[in-house]
Short mmCIF file of C-alpha atoms in Angstrom, two decimals:
data_model
loop_
_atom_site.label_atom_id
_atom_site.label_comp_id
_atom_site.label_asym_id
_atom_site.label_seq_id
_atom_site.Cartn_x
_atom_site.Cartn_y
_atom_site.Cartn_z
CA MET A 388 0.00 0.00 0.00
CA ASN A 389 1.42 3.36 -1.06
CA ALA A 390 1.78 6.07 1.58
CA PRO A 391 -0.48 9.08 0.98
CA LYS A 392 1.19 12.13 -0.54
CA TYR A 393 -1.32 14.71 0.59
CA LEU A 394 -2.76 15.53 4.02
CA ALA A 395 -5.76 17.74 4.77
CA LEU A 396 -6.29 18.88 8.36
CA PHE A 397 -9.42 20.69 9.49
CA ASP A 398 -10.14 22.65 12.63
CA LEU A 399 -13.78 22.13 13.59
CA ASP A 400 -15.41 25.04 15.40
CA HIS A 401 -16.12 28.05 13.18
CA THR A 402 -14.16 26.26 10.45
CA LEU A 403 -16.24 23.27 9.36
CA LEU A 404 -19.07 24.29 11.68
CA PRO A 405 -20.52 27.82 11.86
CA LEU A 406 -20.55 27.50 15.64
CA ASP A 407 -18.38 26.43 18.58
CA SER A 408 -19.38 22.89 19.56
CA ASP A 409 -17.71 23.16 23.00
CA TYR A 410 -19.61 26.35 23.82
CA GLN A 411 -22.87 25.01 22.39
CA TRP A 412 -22.57 21.71 24.31
CA ALA A 413 -22.10 23.58 27.59
CA ASP A 414 -24.97 25.92 26.74
CA PHE A 415 -27.19 22.95 25.84
CA LEU A 416 -26.46 21.24 29.17
CA ALA A 417 -27.05 24.49 31.08
CA ARG A 418 -30.36 25.20 29.34
CA THR A 419 -31.60 21.68 30.00
CA GLY A 420 -30.65 21.75 33.69
CA ARG A 421 -27.78 19.28 33.37
CA ALA A 422 -24.91 21.60 34.33
CA GLY A 423 -25.87 22.72 37.83
CA ASP A 424 -27.13 26.28 38.28
CA PRO A 425 -28.16 27.25 34.71
CA VAL A 426 -27.43 30.95 35.15
CA ALA A 427 -23.99 30.39 36.69
CA ALA A 428 -23.08 27.77 34.06
CA GLN A 429 -24.09 30.01 31.17
CA ARG A 430 -22.22 32.97 32.65
CA LEU A 431 -19.02 30.93 33.05
CA ASN A 432 -19.43 29.53 29.54
CA GLU A 433 -19.63 33.08 28.15
CA GLU A 434 -16.54 34.15 30.11
CA LEU A 435 -14.50 31.21 28.88
CA MET A 436 -15.50 31.85 25.27
CA GLU A 437 -14.50 35.49 25.58
CA ARG A 438 -11.09 34.52 26.97
CA TYR A 439 -10.62 31.91 24.23
CA ASN A 440 -11.31 34.51 21.57
CA GLN A 441 -8.80 36.82 23.25
CA GLY A 442 -6.19 34.04 23.25
CA SER A 443 -5.83 34.18 27.05
CA LEU A 444 -7.45 30.83 27.92
CA THR A 445 -5.32 27.80 28.78
CA ALA A 446 -6.35 24.24 28.01
CA GLU A 447 -6.36 23.43 31.73
CA GLU A 448 -8.69 26.34 32.54
CA ALA A 449 -11.09 25.30 29.79
CA ALA A 450 -10.99 21.67 30.91
CA GLU A 451 -11.91 22.49 34.49
CA PHE A 452 -15.34 23.58 33.29
CA MET A 453 -15.84 21.78 29.97
CA LEU A 454 -14.54 18.37 31.00
CA GLY A 455 -16.16 18.81 34.39
CA LEU A 456 -19.49 18.68 32.59
CA LEU A 457 -18.77 15.08 31.60
CA THR A 458 -18.69 14.07 35.27
CA ARG A 459 -22.36 14.96 35.66
CA GLY A 460 -23.78 11.82 34.10
CA GLU A 461 -23.33 8.10 33.68
CA ALA A 462 -22.09 6.92 30.29
CA HIS A 463 -25.57 6.05 29.04
CA GLU A 464 -26.93 9.42 30.16
CA LEU A 465 -24.14 11.34 28.42
CA THR A 466 -24.76 9.38 25.23
CA ALA A 467 -28.48 10.17 25.32
CA TRP A 468 -27.78 13.86 26.00
CA HIS A 469 -25.34 14.00 23.11
CA GLN A 470 -27.89 12.46 20.74
CA GLU A 471 -30.27 15.28 21.66
CA PHE A 472 -27.46 17.78 21.15
CA MET A 473 -26.65 16.41 17.71
CA GLN A 474 -30.26 16.56 16.61
CA GLU A 475 -31.03 20.01 18.03
CA ILE A 476 -27.75 21.89 17.50
CA VAL A 477 -25.26 20.10 15.25
CA GLN A 478 -27.29 18.54 12.45
CA PRO A 479 -28.86 21.90 11.40
CA ALA A 480 -25.32 23.39 11.35
CA LEU A 481 -23.85 20.85 8.89
CA MET A 482 -23.46 23.16 5.92
CA ALA A 483 -23.17 21.98 2.32
CA ALA A 484 -20.09 24.15 1.70
CA ALA A 485 -18.16 22.46 4.53
CA ILE A 486 -19.21 18.98 3.45
CA GLU A 487 -18.16 19.78 -0.12
CA LEU A 488 -14.75 20.99 1.08
CA VAL A 489 -14.15 17.74 2.95
CA ASN A 490 -15.42 15.69 0.00
CA HIS A 491 -13.08 17.57 -2.35
CA HIS A 492 -10.06 16.31 -0.44
CA GLN A 493 -11.42 12.83 0.16
CA GLN A 494 -12.28 12.28 -3.50
CA GLN A 495 -8.67 13.04 -4.42
CA GLY A 496 -7.47 10.38 -2.00
CA HIS A 497 -6.03 12.80 0.53
CA LEU A 498 -5.58 11.65 4.11
CA CYS A 499 -8.01 13.76 6.15
CA ALA A 500 -8.36 14.50 9.86
CA ILE A 501 -10.17 16.91 12.14
CA VAL A 502 -7.79 18.55 14.61
CA THR A 503 -9.74 20.28 17.37
CA ALA A 504 -9.24 21.51 20.91
CA THR A 505 -12.77 20.45 21.80
CA ASN A 506 -12.89 17.12 23.61
CA HIS A 507 -13.23 13.75 21.94
CA PHE A 508 -16.59 12.92 23.53
CA VAL A 509 -18.27 15.98 22.06
CA THR A 510 -16.58 15.83 18.65
CA ALA A 511 -16.46 12.13 17.72
CA PRO A 512 -20.09 12.01 16.53
CA ILE A 513 -19.55 15.31 14.67
CA ALA A 514 -16.50 13.95 12.84
CA ALA A 515 -18.57 10.90 11.90
CA ALA A 516 -21.32 13.17 10.56
CA PHE A 517 -18.75 14.74 8.23
CA GLY A 518 -17.57 11.29 7.17
CA ILE A 519 -14.06 11.91 8.52
CA GLU A 520 -12.48 8.79 9.99
CA HIS A 521 -9.58 10.42 11.82
CA LEU A 522 -10.17 12.73 14.80
CA ILE A 523 -7.46 14.43 16.83
CA ALA A 524 -9.18 15.98 19.82
CA THR A 525 -8.47 16.68 23.47
CA VAL A 526 -8.93 13.38 25.31
CA PRO A 527 -10.90 13.44 28.57
CA GLU A 528 -9.51 11.16 31.25
CA GLN A 529 -11.61 8.20 32.37
CA LYS A 530 -11.35 5.97 35.41
CA GLU A 531 -13.57 2.94 35.98
CA GLY A 532 -15.84 3.95 33.11
CA ARG A 533 -16.44 7.52 34.30
CA TYR A 534 -14.94 10.81 33.25
CA THR A 535 -12.76 12.49 35.85
CA GLY A 536 -12.94 16.04 34.50
CA LYS A 537 -9.22 16.03 33.68
CA ILE A 538 -7.24 15.91 30.44
CA HIS A 539 -5.52 12.70 29.38
CA GLY A 540 -2.22 13.32 27.62
CA VAL A 541 -1.41 16.40 25.55
CA PRO A 542 -4.41 18.64 24.83
CA SER A 543 -5.05 19.32 21.15
CA PHE A 544 -4.71 23.07 21.67
CA GLN A 545 -2.32 25.68 20.25
CA ALA A 546 1.17 24.11 19.88
CA GLY A 547 -0.26 20.88 21.30
CA LYS A 548 -1.95 20.35 17.94
CA ILE A 549 1.45 19.84 16.32
CA THR A 550 2.40 17.29 18.97
CA ARG A 551 -0.86 15.42 18.58
CA VAL A 552 -0.73 15.42 14.76
CA ASP A 553 2.82 14.06 14.86
CA GLN A 554 1.80 11.37 17.37
CA TRP A 555 -1.13 10.37 15.17
CA LEU A 556 1.01 10.20 12.05
CA HIS A 557 3.65 8.18 13.92
CA ASP A 558 0.96 5.67 14.89
CA LEU A 559 0.11 5.36 11.18
CA GLY A 560 3.77 4.86 10.30
CA LEU A 561 3.99 8.30 8.71
CA ARG A 562 5.77 11.63 9.21
CA ARG A 563 4.84 15.19 8.25
CA ASP A 564 7.90 15.55 6.04
CA GLN A 565 6.74 12.63 3.87
CA PHE A 566 3.82 14.62 2.46
CA GLU A 567 4.13 16.73 -0.69
CA ARG A 568 1.45 19.11 0.57
CA ILE A 569 -0.36 19.58 3.87
CA TRP A 570 -3.42 21.80 4.15
CA PHE A 571 -4.70 23.11 7.46
CA TYR A 572 -7.99 24.96 7.58
CA SER A 573 -8.63 27.10 10.68
CA ASP A 574 -10.46 30.21 11.80
CA SER A 575 -8.43 31.05 14.90
CA PRO A 576 -5.08 32.63 15.78
CA ASN A 577 -4.86 29.98 18.51
CA ASP A 578 -3.96 27.67 15.61
CA LEU A 579 -1.03 29.73 14.34
CA PRO A 580 1.55 27.15 15.54
CA LEU A 581 0.13 24.47 13.22
CA LEU A 582 -0.75 26.92 10.43
CA GLU A 583 2.89 28.02 10.36
CA VAL A 584 4.32 24.53 9.79
CA VAL A 585 2.10 23.30 6.93
CA SER A 586 2.62 23.97 3.23
CA ASP A 587 -0.91 25.29 2.67
CA PRO A 588 -2.34 27.28 5.59
CA VAL A 589 -5.93 28.32 4.85
CA ALA A 590 -7.54 30.97 7.05
CA THR A 591 -11.12 29.71 6.96
CA ASN A 592 -13.94 31.99 8.12
CA PRO A 593 -11.08 33.73 9.97
CA SER A 594 -11.38 35.93 13.01
CA PRO A 595 -10.26 39.51 12.36
CA ALA A 596 -6.89 38.79 13.98
CA LEU A 597 -6.23 35.71 11.84
CA ARG A 598 -7.46 37.46 8.71
CA ASP A 599 -4.88 40.21 9.28
CA VAL A 600 -2.11 37.63 9.67
CA ALA A 601 -3.22 35.71 6.59
CA LEU A 602 -3.38 38.81 4.41
CA ALA A 603 0.02 39.99 5.64
CA ARG A 604 1.63 36.60 4.89
CA GLY A 605 -0.15 35.92 1.62
CA TRP A 606 -2.07 32.91 2.91
CA GLN A 607 -5.28 31.77 1.29
CA VAL A 608 -8.43 33.17 2.91
CA LEU A 609 -11.58 31.08 2.54
CA ASP A 610 -14.90 32.55 3.64
CA LEU A 611 -16.61 29.20 3.44
CA PHE A 612 -20.04 30.04 4.81
CA GLU A 613 -20.19 33.44 3.16
CA THR A 614 -19.68 31.69 -0.19
CA MET A 615 -22.52 29.35 0.66
CA MET A 616 -24.85 32.20 1.58
CA ASP A 617 -23.99 34.04 -1.65
CA ALA A 618 -24.88 30.92 -3.63
CA LYS A 619 -28.30 30.80 -1.95
CA SER A 620 -29.11 34.46 -2.50
#
């Protein structure tokens, strides 16, 4: 079997999805009374999102709240809650333009993976909905079948994304330097470490800060959902 020559990596939130799945999962649990005091949970969720957008949030600080939510139910309860979440929040947000982008790479035989800071529990069903086999996400620790609220291993966040991608490729018997081209699609300046080491960085639905960087460096800018809306109008 020949090793793949091309690799396409996709951030998830605000890149393939027009929303933040981590934020929306926490909001969903708060609204449905599954995250303790709904008002306090929603307020903290807003604060964490603001700090993430400012680039001042650490993976450990995010995990304390986000992964702590996974300790609030048994495995079967969490699965049922996530099915509701997928139906109510995620499925309506699966946009044709994002699916077509993924399909474009897959049809050319490119190795594809989602690389996201959001935890594996929340994102695994979303990756499956996009038809992407490989998911590199922050792994929540489990003990005796229950989540502990802590991170297992290196979080898939900022420079940690490079570490996790390299670990994943190593497990496949591959290395980054074997690929002729590597694309990475992302909306966030938090992903600059990985964007800076691939051959084809694509600022996708970029935040103002990332758009400025992309324009200054001559990177491709892809307004994925804006293109979709223009096509509908």
